[in-house]
Amino acid sequence: VSKTVFDLPHKSVLLFLTTLHLFTLTPVAHAEELPDVRLALLRYPGGNFNPRPNGLLRLTWELRRRTSIDSALDIAQVDPSLDDLYSYPFVIWQGDKEFPALPPTAVTHLRQHLNKGGTLWVDVSDGVVNGSFYGSVVRELKRIFPDGELQHLDTSHVLYKAFYLIDRHGGRVLSRSYLEAMFVDNRLAVVISFNDVLGAMSRDAFGEWDHPTGDGGMAARESSYRLAINLVMYALCLDYKEDQVHIPFILQRRR
Amino acid sequence: VISKTYTDWTFVSLSPLPIAWILCAAAFVTIATAWLIWSYWGAQNKRWLLLFRVLTALLVLGFITEPALQIRAVQKVPDRLAIIVDRSQSMQLSSSRGQTRIENVRNVINKSTAELAELSQTHILEWYDLEGPITAATLSTPPIGERTDLLQALEKVRHNTGGRPLAGIVLITDGADNIALRAETLTPDSEALQRLQALDVPVNTLDAASALGFHDIAILEVVTDEFAFVHNTIGIDVTLYNEGFRDLSVPVTLKRNGGIVATQEVQLEENKQRHVIFQTKPDEIGEAVYTISVPTFSGEAILSNNESSVVVQVIRDKIRVLQVCGKPSFDERFLRQFLKENPNVDLISFFILRTPTDEPGPERELSLIPFPVDELFTTQLTSFDVVIFQNFDFRPYKMAHYLPNIRNAVKKGLGFVMLGGVHSFASGGYAGTAIDDILPVRLHAPQIQHGPLIPTLTEAGANHPITDLSATSARNQLLWKQLPPLDWANKVTALSEGATALVNAGDTILVAAKDIEEGRSLSIATDGLWRWRFSPELGGTNPERAYYRFWTNALRWLVRDPEHARVRVTPLRRHFANSARVDVDFTVLSQDYQPVANAALSATLEQIGTTTLNVEDLITDEKGQAHLHYPELDKGAYKVTAKASLGDTEIGHGSGTFIVAPHSIEYDHAAPRVSLLKAIAKATHGYTGDLSDNAWDKLELKNPNVVEINKRQNIELWDNFWALCVAVVLFGADWAYRRRRGYL
């Protein structure tokens, strides 16, 4: 009578354990890959609402590559006059020239959006200090929040450690070395970056950079990625990183 | 004329004319006489003429007024003397000699028979207590008055005219007024003093108690918050009073649910208050009965005030929530914002920001920290009330052997929530794990149901506290239909054993809940609830409010908030001052919060700190309710525990606590108040003294000033022969004089 491997007790055990190990290590397949977040670009009449079409696309790729966020690979364009705005709590407002006043409905929607917890990232694509696009944005922000006040964002803010520990603001040009922000209920509701951050991130389908960064070089582009990723992280996690700082203390306190 | 029959006389007018007519006629006669006198002023021998005219005028006036002499048989009327005996409950208090105040009163009255008889010769003696007239028989019954309002009693007696004047009032009392004169010092401008003076009768106050002495150690007040946070210090402020005892040291004991928590030795000075504060930390959630007690001392008048209890509702300080999220998303972000902004939540969040396959760059340039799996799911797990797994796949973090810890913690009371996402439920690899054992839904192959999905309440969800988003059932149903649709959901189609589906969406069980021994589990098969939070108002519906309410309800249900209990024991009151009527309601609800009819209830009554007193078996009605009435419970703290079952299935148990503390203000201010009695007597010009001090002949009384006329007779002075003679003589004399002088 010939013996098979199954007649050998130690081999049977080995086979069993190996099989068990195999199945244990094999993750169950996910049902489908659904995006965690879809970036949305504010589409407004007049002006140039999408001067860096490849910038946000590159950001989605970098989010997927660098973080756990499965960002949708397409960019939504959202009209602030429509209720569709409420499908996108994080909205990017780009431009490089003056634009006319937003319709009153858009102003109302943006006010409600930001009051409810929305985050608006304004990227000044022309990189001009007090330029026409920036002027138009400030004008509209005054309509959205008549009592609101834009202020320099201190680098101690959690935005600077939301994912990367950063102290630079990147960008295609170096117009300003700080961000401006407007708070709602102690939460960052509006963030304005001046250095054309999305321009520095923008690459074409062949991987070529769309815009030079001058003396900033690759460091400026990397800083741009990091700032943009931190902005997305802040929109999704708020001040979570401030919790983290305190966790050891909190856990210790509970002992 | 006045004989022995008549003792008094007076003049009266018998004229039938009205007084006005009489006055007019008298004035006319006087004026006419004056005119005549004036006309005679130049005549000779006018003296006689004037005399005749004046006498004639007086005669005419007499005819007009018809004067008469009235003689009377007059007798003085005896007035009333009101004797008020305080028959309030404080008069039942005994002294160290064992004699009660009311017994002292009875003894003195019995010994004063002769004095009272003498008083009754000149006064009608009327007996009252503080409520009204009494008889001698009433006086021999125990005092039962529930209050002492001396001023009102005096005013009642004063206004009870009885047809006779009131010579005075005798007030026999301990002076322990607890209404109008409770703290009154009768200052010159006080209303009480004005009311006393308005009596306009002497009030003689006889002190019936101070000679007996009064000794009492009293817990006057116990003050604490009605609610307290578990594991947080609360203060219990106790006010003690030493009445009559010399300075002494008293051990004050604090008990919680019958067990001694702390004792403080307190020095109590004679006739002074003392505050004592206990600091204690309740260590269990629920109703806690705190009892303050001091020992009883020999000769104490009141023993019932040596112990006092309060019920404190001990609630969670904060719901400690662990939120573990597999990847950042808006669902995570808005749930975190809700939890962070909720003052009742202590939140610990862990978000997976980077997976092992991600390439963010050098570690030192990141703000990331390791996920402390071991610490969270071993030593720290029991410090949380609720654990939320949100789109979290445990497998990359080698957590498999920690999952049983979570299951075991849930069985011991932890609340667990699994929220949807592509890494949740079956997609998160939980099938066959310890988490699978506690989930309300059964896990099969990972599937996604695409939307738009409209959440729909199930029959159970229509009554469940988690899904109760509006004030009324009808509005709640409507609200759920108007909530923003969901983009997609994890497809779960089967409930695990004992679970309840609350909300469906398409073919999937969107929200399901399950009791697991002491803990609870909730599944929400979507990561799209944030759309409610971030939605504009829709046709009058505010989805944002619905979002907040849903999560608030969910947290309260997960931590077994007493308001979400399925077996509810509700005493009609927290404190029963009347021990004769203690009512307790019971409500039994099913797992889907529907009333359970015909449920068997076993209700056990125990006096906290002692023994079980009573066990009653009840059956719920069609509304799932039952009622119990406990008659005549002694003073103390009680707990009713009810176990409910339907057939062989146990539904659950609940309990309610109440205190029976028959309370009488008579014992709050029972010390004799001689100063008040003196002040009352002084204000009314009465006598004040000790009852035993032979006070009856020292009473200050008003003199009687009213007489009674038993017989009278009028003797007419003008309407008689002699008056006619005088008139004829006067007329004749006048005529003769005139003729002689030649005036005719």
PDB file of C-alpha atoms in Angstrom, chain A residues 27-32 34 36-37 64-70 83 85-90 112-113 116-119 161-165 187 226 233 235-241 243-244 247 250-251 253-255, chain B residues 320 327-330 332-334 336-337 340 346 348-355 358-360 362 364-369 375 380 383-384 393 395 422-423 426-427 446-448 450 488 530-531 533-536 544:
ATOM      1  CA  PRO A  27      -7.548  39.910   1.531  1.00  0.00           C
ATOM      2  CA  VAL A  28     -11.165  39.640   0.622  1.00  0.00           C
ATOM      3  CA  ALA A  29     -11.703  41.534  -2.559  1.00  0.00           C
ATOM      4  CA  HIS A  30     -13.422  44.874  -2.233  1.00  0.00           C
ATOM      5  CA  ALA A  31     -16.773  45.088  -3.873  1.00  0.00           C
ATOM      6  CA  GLU A  32     -15.857  48.103  -5.946  1.00  0.00           C
ATOM      7  CA  LEU A  34     -15.538  54.066  -5.055  1.00  0.00           C
ATOM      8  CA  ASP A  36     -13.554  58.870  -1.156  1.00  0.00           C
ATOM      9  CA  VAL A  37     -13.623  62.407  -2.399  1.00  0.00           C
ATOM     10  CA  ARG A  64      -3.927  58.554  -4.472  1.00  0.00           C
ATOM     11  CA  ARG A  65      -0.191  57.966  -4.663  1.00  0.00           C
ATOM     12  CA  ARG A  66       0.813  59.552  -1.393  1.00  0.00           C
ATOM     13  CA  THR A  67      -2.205  59.161   0.922  1.00  0.00           C
ATOM     14  CA  SER A  68      -5.002  56.758   1.736  1.00  0.00           C
ATOM     15  CA  ILE A  69      -7.494  59.019   0.004  1.00  0.00           C
ATOM     16  CA  ASP A  70      -8.907  57.475  -3.136  1.00  0.00           C
ATOM     17  CA  ASP A  83     -27.763  73.135  -5.166  1.00  0.00           C
ATOM     18  CA  LEU A  85     -22.628  72.932  -4.699  1.00  0.00           C
ATOM     19  CA  TYR A  86     -23.661  71.004  -1.555  1.00  0.00           C
ATOM     20  CA  SER A  87     -22.316  67.779  -3.039  1.00  0.00           C
ATOM     21  CA  TYR A  88     -18.790  69.138  -2.723  1.00  0.00           C
ATOM     22  CA  PRO A  89     -17.737  70.343   0.717  1.00  0.00           C
ATOM     23  CA  PHE A  90     -14.259  71.124  -0.645  1.00  0.00           C
ATOM     24  CA  GLN A 112     -24.491  78.661   3.415  1.00  0.00           C
ATOM     25  CA  HIS A 113     -21.927  76.198   2.086  1.00  0.00           C
ATOM     26  CA  LYS A 116     -22.290  74.494   7.098  1.00  0.00           C
ATOM     27  CA  GLY A 117     -18.685  73.356   7.101  1.00  0.00           C
ATOM     28  CA  GLY A 118     -17.516  73.743   3.543  1.00  0.00           C
ATOM     29  CA  THR A 119     -13.951  74.674   2.669  1.00  0.00           C
ATOM     30  CA  LYS A 161       0.794  69.632   9.848  1.00  0.00           C
ATOM     31  CA  ALA A 162      -2.396  68.073   8.472  1.00  0.00           C
ATOM     32  CA  PHE A 163      -0.306  65.455   6.639  1.00  0.00           C
ATOM     33  CA  TYR A 164       3.066  66.910   5.812  1.00  0.00           C
ATOM     34  CA  LEU A 165       5.019  69.029   8.202  1.00  0.00           C
ATOM     35  CA  ARG A 187     -12.598  76.672  11.425  1.00  0.00           C
ATOM     36  CA  ARG A 226       2.413  69.142   0.011  1.00  0.00           C
ATOM     37  CA  MET A 233      -6.485  66.672   4.479  1.00  0.00           C
ATOM     38  CA  ALA A 235     -10.934  69.727   4.607  1.00  0.00           C
ATOM     39  CA  LEU A 236     -11.426  66.036   5.410  1.00  0.00           C
ATOM     40  CA  CYS A 237      -9.993  65.782   8.920  1.00  0.00           C
ATOM     41  CA  LEU A 238     -10.165  69.315  10.325  1.00  0.00           C
ATOM     42  CA  ASP A 239      -7.977  69.603  13.417  1.00  0.00           C
ATOM     43  CA  TYR A 240      -7.395  65.869  13.761  1.00  0.00           C
ATOM     44  CA  LYS A 241      -3.663  66.373  13.929  1.00  0.00           C
ATOM     45  CA  ASP A 243      -5.700  65.558  18.630  1.00  0.00           C
ATOM     46  CA  GLN A 244      -2.766  63.436  17.813  1.00  0.00           C
ATOM     47  CA  ILE A 247      -3.254  61.550  22.564  1.00  0.00           C
ATOM     48  CA  ILE A 250      -5.034  61.868  27.140  1.00  0.00           C
ATOM     49  CA  LEU A 251      -4.319  58.170  27.336  1.00  0.00           C
ATOM     50  CA  ARG A 253      -4.471  60.759  32.011  1.00  0.00           C
ATOM     51  CA  ARG A 254      -6.982  57.956  31.786  1.00  0.00           C
ATOM     52  CA  ARG A 255      -4.730  55.409  33.394  1.00  0.00           C
TER      53      ARG A 255
ATOM     54  CA  ARG B 320     -16.137  58.402  25.535  1.00  0.00           C
ATOM     55  CA  LYS B 327      -9.518  56.682   5.273  1.00  0.00           C
ATOM     56  CA  PRO B 328     -10.439  60.332   5.289  1.00  0.00           C
ATOM     57  CA  SER B 329     -13.834  61.132   3.830  1.00  0.00           C
ATOM     58  CA  PHE B 330     -16.549  63.675   4.246  1.00  0.00           C
ATOM     59  CA  GLU B 332     -15.699  60.845   8.679  1.00  0.00           C
ATOM     60  CA  ARG B 333     -15.155  64.593   8.690  1.00  0.00           C
ATOM     61  CA  PHE B 334     -18.733  65.559   9.565  1.00  0.00           C
ATOM     62  CA  ARG B 336     -15.914  63.945  13.738  1.00  0.00           C
ATOM     63  CA  GLN B 337     -17.171  67.513  13.726  1.00  0.00           C
ATOM     64  CA  LYS B 340     -16.029  67.115  18.678  1.00  0.00           C
ATOM     65  CA  ASP B 346     -14.991  62.859  24.753  1.00  0.00           C
ATOM     66  CA  ILE B 348     -10.494  59.917  20.472  1.00  0.00           C
ATOM     67  CA  SER B 349     -10.040  59.657  16.716  1.00  0.00           C
ATOM     68  CA  PHE B 350      -7.678  57.534  14.683  1.00  0.00           C
ATOM     69  CA  PHE B 351      -7.706  58.037  10.946  1.00  0.00           C
ATOM     70  CA  ILE B 352      -5.601  55.999   8.561  1.00  0.00           C
ATOM     71  CA  LEU B 353      -4.056  58.725   6.407  1.00  0.00           C
ATOM     72  CA  ARG B 354      -1.552  56.529   4.647  1.00  0.00           C
ATOM     73  CA  THR B 355      -1.656  52.863   3.717  1.00  0.00           C
ATOM     74  CA  ASP B 358       1.344  54.804  -0.325  1.00  0.00           C
ATOM     75  CA  GLU B 359       4.497  56.814  -1.074  1.00  0.00           C
ATOM     76  CA  PRO B 360       4.274  60.091   0.766  1.00  0.00           C
ATOM     77  CA  PRO B 362      10.348  60.544   4.190  1.00  0.00           C
ATOM     78  CA  ARG B 364      10.341  62.670   9.255  1.00  0.00           C
ATOM     79  CA  GLU B 365       8.526  65.071   6.960  1.00  0.00           C
ATOM     80  CA  LEU B 366       5.134  63.646   7.846  1.00  0.00           C
ATOM     81  CA  SER B 367       2.967  64.316  10.829  1.00  0.00           C
ATOM     82  CA  LEU B 368       1.871  60.699  11.049  1.00  0.00           C
ATOM     83  CA  ILE B 369       2.185  58.503  14.089  1.00  0.00           C
ATOM     84  CA  GLU B 375      -2.928  50.008  23.542  1.00  0.00           C
ATOM     85  CA  GLN B 380      -7.722  51.258  26.909  1.00  0.00           C
ATOM     86  CA  SER B 383     -12.283  53.208  28.976  1.00  0.00           C
ATOM     87  CA  PHE B 384     -14.541  53.812  25.967  1.00  0.00           C
ATOM     88  CA  ASP B 393     -10.363  47.364   7.180  1.00  0.00           C
ATOM     89  CA  ARG B 395      -6.440  43.420   8.302  1.00  0.00           C
ATOM     90  CA  VAL B 422     -15.693  50.159   0.646  1.00  0.00           C
ATOM     91  CA  HIS B 423     -13.662  48.858   3.594  1.00  0.00           C
ATOM     92  CA  ALA B 426     -17.822  42.106   4.277  1.00  0.00           C
ATOM     93  CA  SER B 427     -15.477  44.352   2.278  1.00  0.00           C
ATOM     94  CA  PRO B 446     -19.076  42.203  -0.613  1.00  0.00           C
ATOM     95  CA  GLN B 447     -21.606  44.055  -2.694  1.00  0.00           C
ATOM     96  CA  ILE B 448     -22.474  47.634  -3.358  1.00  0.00           C
ATOM     97  CA  HIS B 450     -25.918  51.996  -6.107  1.00  0.00           C
ATOM     98  CA  TRP B 488     -24.740  54.114  -2.565  1.00  0.00           C
ATOM     99  CA  TRP B 530     -22.861  63.420   5.659  1.00  0.00           C
ATOM    100  CA  ARG B 531     -25.191  64.507   2.876  1.00  0.00           C
ATOM    101  CA  ARG B 533     -25.421  67.231   7.463  1.00  0.00           C
ATOM    102  CA  PHE B 534     -24.327  69.259   4.430  1.00  0.00           C
ATOM    103  CA  SER B 535     -27.636  69.639   2.702  1.00  0.00           C
ATOM    104  CA  PRO B 536     -29.639  72.829   2.279  1.00  0.00           C
ATOM    105  CA  GLU B 544     -28.847  68.972   9.099  1.00  0.00           C
TER     106      GLU B 544
END
